[in-house]
Amino acid sequence: MSYPHNQLVFSTLVLSWLACLASAGPITYSVTVTTSPIAGTAGALDFNFNPGPLVSQSASLQILNFASDGSLAGSPTLTGDISGTLPGTLTFDNGSGFNDYFEGFTFGSTLSFQVSLYGPALSSPDGVSTSGSTFAFSMFSDAAGTKSALTTDTVNGFALTVDVNLDGSTTQTSFLPTSVPEPSSGVMLGIAGVLLIVRYRRSGRVK
């Protein structure tokens, strides 16, 4: 199959960063994942936001605007400092060691949500904390959450993580399968057919 030389086919991973300079406000990531390779699978979703092993400064996180053509199973399991249920807003803080939201989910072709991080660890780092905090999103191909899906992370099974660093910055990492370049045309091809788009912005007054 051939493609025009100016056309890109993104079948495994696309990261698109939209950054806005601001004086204050939450850091927000908009995440879209194409899940068509496992469409129809009765699996599960997991969101967690946890402090590091040492001393972590206070931070909070919200999952906003969850949308999908798949279906949530209902009756989620909430552990630690978290409130809310999907498709509504989930609110986490890092006040306890393990803060987790787990829910059964029948996959469709796509899902999307926003991750909004805020609190003193991001707006006013104290300079004395010795650990950051980490948000992690995982997908599973079984309802029990034992079989990780659409990820290359064989240790934790994460699809996406966002670290809150000690200086108040954040670092996003994707564990979706890497794309394979086709030398003849330069298009990006992959096996899984998974699309992830991440957009970043910092809310607040723009200078």
Short mmCIF file of C-alpha atoms in Angstrom, two decimals:
data_model
loop_
_atom_site.label_atom_id
_atom_site.label_comp_id
_atom_site.label_asym_id
_atom_site.label_seq_id
_atom_site.Cartn_x
_atom_site.Cartn_y
_atom_site.Cartn_z
CA MET A 1 0.00 0.00 0.00
CA SER A 2 1.34 3.46 -0.84
CA TYR A 3 0.61 6.84 0.68
CA PRO A 4 1.27 10.39 -0.53
CA HIS A 5 4.68 11.46 0.70
CA ASN A 6 3.15 14.32 2.70
CA GLN A 7 0.69 12.10 4.55
CA LEU A 8 1.45 10.57 7.94
CA VAL A 9 -0.35 7.52 9.26
CA PHE A 10 -0.12 7.44 13.05
CA SER A 11 -0.98 3.91 14.17
CA THR A 12 0.71 3.58 17.52
CA LEU A 13 1.64 6.86 19.10
CA VAL A 14 1.22 10.56 18.56
CA LEU A 15 2.18 13.12 21.18
CA SER A 16 1.05 16.68 20.56
CA TRP A 17 2.10 19.29 23.05
CA LEU A 18 0.23 22.59 23.34
CA ALA A 19 1.97 24.68 25.99
CA CYS A 20 0.74 27.98 27.37
CA LEU A 21 2.85 30.08 29.73
CA ALA A 22 0.87 31.05 32.80
CA SER A 23 1.48 32.53 36.18
CA ALA A 24 -0.63 30.04 38.11
CA GLY A 25 -3.20 27.30 37.77
CA PRO A 26 -3.39 23.55 37.27
CA ILE A 27 -1.38 21.62 34.73
CA THR A 28 -3.77 19.79 32.41
CA TYR A 29 -3.15 16.93 29.98
CA SER A 30 -5.81 15.96 27.43
CA VAL A 31 -5.50 12.27 26.60
CA THR A 32 -7.11 10.38 23.71
CA VAL A 33 -6.44 6.68 23.17
CA THR A 34 -7.64 4.70 20.16
CA THR A 35 -8.53 1.28 21.55
CA SER A 36 -9.90 -0.38 18.42
CA PRO A 37 -7.44 -3.34 18.65
CA ILE A 38 -9.32 -4.54 21.74
CA ALA A 39 -12.81 -3.23 20.87
CA GLY A 40 -15.51 -5.43 22.37
CA THR A 41 -13.20 -6.77 25.09
CA ALA A 42 -14.65 -6.85 28.61
CA GLY A 43 -11.69 -5.49 30.53
CA ALA A 44 -10.96 -2.75 33.04
CA LEU A 45 -9.48 0.71 33.55
CA ASP A 46 -7.28 1.85 36.42
CA PHE A 47 -6.28 5.35 37.53
CA ASN A 48 -3.99 6.02 40.48
CA PHE A 49 -2.14 8.97 41.99
CA ASN A 50 0.42 8.17 44.66
CA PRO A 51 3.23 9.85 46.59
CA GLY A 52 6.81 8.66 46.36
CA PRO A 53 8.51 6.51 49.02
CA LEU A 54 10.03 9.41 50.98
CA VAL A 55 8.52 12.81 51.86
CA SER A 56 6.11 14.18 49.23
CA GLN A 57 4.58 17.64 49.22
CA SER A 58 0.80 17.89 48.99
CA ALA A 59 -0.66 17.53 45.48
CA SER A 60 -4.07 16.78 43.99
CA LEU A 61 -5.37 15.50 40.68
CA GLN A 62 -8.66 15.36 38.85
CA ILE A 63 -9.83 13.17 35.97
CA LEU A 64 -12.18 15.32 33.92
CA ASN A 65 -14.42 14.94 30.85
CA PHE A 66 -14.14 11.17 30.50
CA ALA A 67 -15.75 10.04 27.24
CA SER A 68 -15.79 6.81 25.24
CA ASP A 69 -17.85 4.74 22.85
CA GLY A 70 -17.12 1.84 25.19
CA SER A 71 -19.18 1.16 28.32
CA LEU A 72 -18.36 1.40 32.02
CA ALA A 73 -19.38 -1.58 34.15
CA GLY A 74 -20.34 0.48 37.20
CA SER A 75 -19.58 -0.42 40.84
CA PRO A 76 -15.98 0.84 40.77
CA THR A 77 -13.46 0.10 43.51
CA LEU A 78 -12.05 3.20 45.22
CA THR A 79 -9.03 2.95 47.50
CA GLY A 80 -7.41 5.76 49.49
CA ASP A 81 -7.94 9.49 49.06
CA ILE A 82 -10.26 9.58 46.06
CA SER A 83 -13.85 10.59 45.39
CA GLY A 84 -16.22 10.53 42.43
CA THR A 85 -17.22 8.01 39.77
CA LEU A 86 -16.76 7.93 36.01
CA PRO A 87 -17.92 9.40 33.67
CA GLY A 88 -18.05 12.21 36.24
CA THR A 89 -15.07 13.90 37.84
CA LEU A 90 -12.59 11.87 39.89
CA THR A 91 -10.62 13.75 42.56
CA PHE A 92 -7.43 12.35 44.09
CA ASP A 93 -4.90 13.64 46.57
CA ASN A 94 -1.59 12.12 47.63
CA GLY A 95 -2.34 12.13 51.35
CA SER A 96 -2.26 8.35 51.64
CA GLY A 97 0.21 5.87 50.21
CA PHE A 98 -2.14 4.26 47.66
CA ASN A 99 -4.96 6.13 45.94
CA ASP A 100 -6.67 4.13 43.20
CA TYR A 101 -9.80 3.98 41.05
CA PHE A 102 -10.55 0.66 39.31
CA GLU A 103 -13.58 -0.10 37.15
CA GLY A 104 -14.65 -2.74 34.68
CA PHE A 105 -14.92 -1.47 31.11
CA THR A 106 -15.97 -2.89 27.76
CA PHE A 107 -13.70 -1.26 25.20
CA GLY A 108 -14.91 0.57 22.14
CA SER A 109 -12.76 2.24 19.51
CA THR A 110 -11.65 5.24 21.57
CA LEU A 111 -11.57 6.80 25.01
CA SER A 112 -10.54 10.24 26.21
CA PHE A 113 -10.15 12.21 29.42
CA GLN A 114 -8.25 15.11 30.95
CA VAL A 115 -5.73 14.90 33.79
CA SER A 116 -5.55 18.08 35.87
CA LEU A 117 -2.78 18.36 38.47
CA TYR A 118 -2.65 21.10 41.09
CA GLY A 119 -1.66 21.91 44.66
CA PRO A 120 1.40 23.19 46.54
CA ALA A 121 3.78 20.64 45.00
CA LEU A 122 3.13 22.24 41.61
CA SER A 123 2.42 25.88 42.44
CA SER A 124 4.91 26.44 45.28
CA PRO A 125 7.51 23.66 45.65
CA ASP A 126 8.92 23.70 49.19
CA GLY A 127 12.49 22.72 48.31
CA VAL A 128 12.70 20.21 51.16
CA SER A 129 10.51 17.33 49.97
CA THR A 130 12.48 14.29 48.84
CA SER A 131 9.90 12.48 46.68
CA GLY A 132 7.48 13.58 44.00
CA SER A 133 4.15 11.96 43.13
CA THR A 134 3.01 9.94 40.13
CA PHE A 135 -0.23 9.54 38.20
CA ALA A 136 -0.62 6.27 36.28
CA PHE A 137 -3.30 5.07 33.84
CA SER A 138 -3.66 1.40 32.91
CA MET A 139 -5.91 -0.69 30.67
CA PHE A 140 -6.62 -4.39 31.10
CA SER A 141 -8.06 -7.04 28.81
CA ASP A 142 -9.75 -8.86 31.70
CA ALA A 143 -12.26 -7.60 34.23
CA ALA A 144 -10.06 -8.66 37.16
CA GLY A 145 -7.24 -6.38 36.04
CA THR A 146 -4.57 -9.06 35.73
CA LYS A 147 -3.81 -8.83 31.99
CA SER A 148 -2.36 -5.48 30.92
CA ALA A 149 -3.39 -4.26 27.47
CA LEU A 150 -1.95 -1.79 24.94
CA THR A 151 1.32 -1.28 26.79
CA THR A 152 4.99 -2.20 26.55
CA ASP A 153 5.42 -1.87 30.32
CA THR A 154 5.89 -5.48 31.41
CA VAL A 155 6.65 -4.53 35.02
CA ASN A 156 3.71 -2.35 36.08
CA GLY A 157 1.41 -2.52 33.05
CA PHE A 158 1.05 1.25 32.81
CA ALA A 159 -0.10 2.86 29.56
CA LEU A 160 0.67 6.43 30.63
CA THR A 161 2.31 8.11 33.62
CA VAL A 162 2.75 11.72 34.70
CA ASP A 163 5.35 12.48 37.36
CA VAL A 164 5.15 15.55 39.58
CA ASN A 165 8.77 16.56 40.02
CA LEU A 166 10.36 18.22 43.04
CA ASP A 167 10.63 21.57 41.21
CA GLY A 168 6.90 21.65 40.38
CA SER A 169 7.32 20.57 36.76
CA THR A 170 5.74 17.43 35.33
CA THR A 171 7.04 14.63 33.12
CA GLN A 172 4.74 12.54 30.92
CA THR A 173 5.73 9.04 29.75
CA SER A 174 3.85 6.75 27.36
CA PHE A 175 4.27 2.97 27.35
CA LEU A 176 2.24 2.30 24.22
CA PRO A 177 3.97 0.17 21.56
CA THR A 178 6.50 2.17 19.54
CA SER A 179 5.86 2.89 15.88
CA VAL A 180 7.90 1.38 13.07
CA PRO A 181 9.09 3.63 10.20
CA GLU A 182 8.58 2.45 6.63
CA PRO A 183 11.82 3.40 4.80
CA SER A 184 10.29 3.64 1.34
CA SER A 185 7.65 6.24 2.13
CA GLY A 186 8.56 7.65 5.53
CA VAL A 187 5.11 7.03 7.00
CA MET A 188 4.87 5.79 10.57
CA LEU A 189 3.40 2.31 10.73
CA GLY A 190 2.80 -0.01 13.66
CA ILE A 191 1.22 -3.31 14.53
CA ALA A 192 -1.24 -2.52 17.29
CA GLY A 193 -3.06 0.36 15.65
CA VAL A 194 -3.24 2.31 18.90
CA LEU A 195 -3.40 6.09 18.86
CA LEU A 196 -2.57 8.23 21.86
CA ILE A 197 -2.76 11.99 21.69
CA VAL A 198 -1.60 13.99 24.68
CA ARG A 199 -2.06 17.74 24.83
CA TYR A 200 -0.59 19.81 27.62
CA ARG A 201 -1.57 23.22 28.88
CA ARG A 202 -1.13 25.21 32.04
CA SER A 203 -4.29 27.01 33.04
CA GLY A 204 -4.39 30.48 34.47
CA ARG A 205 -3.58 34.01 33.43
CA VAL A 206 -1.41 34.02 30.31
CA LYS A 207 1.39 36.55 30.37
#
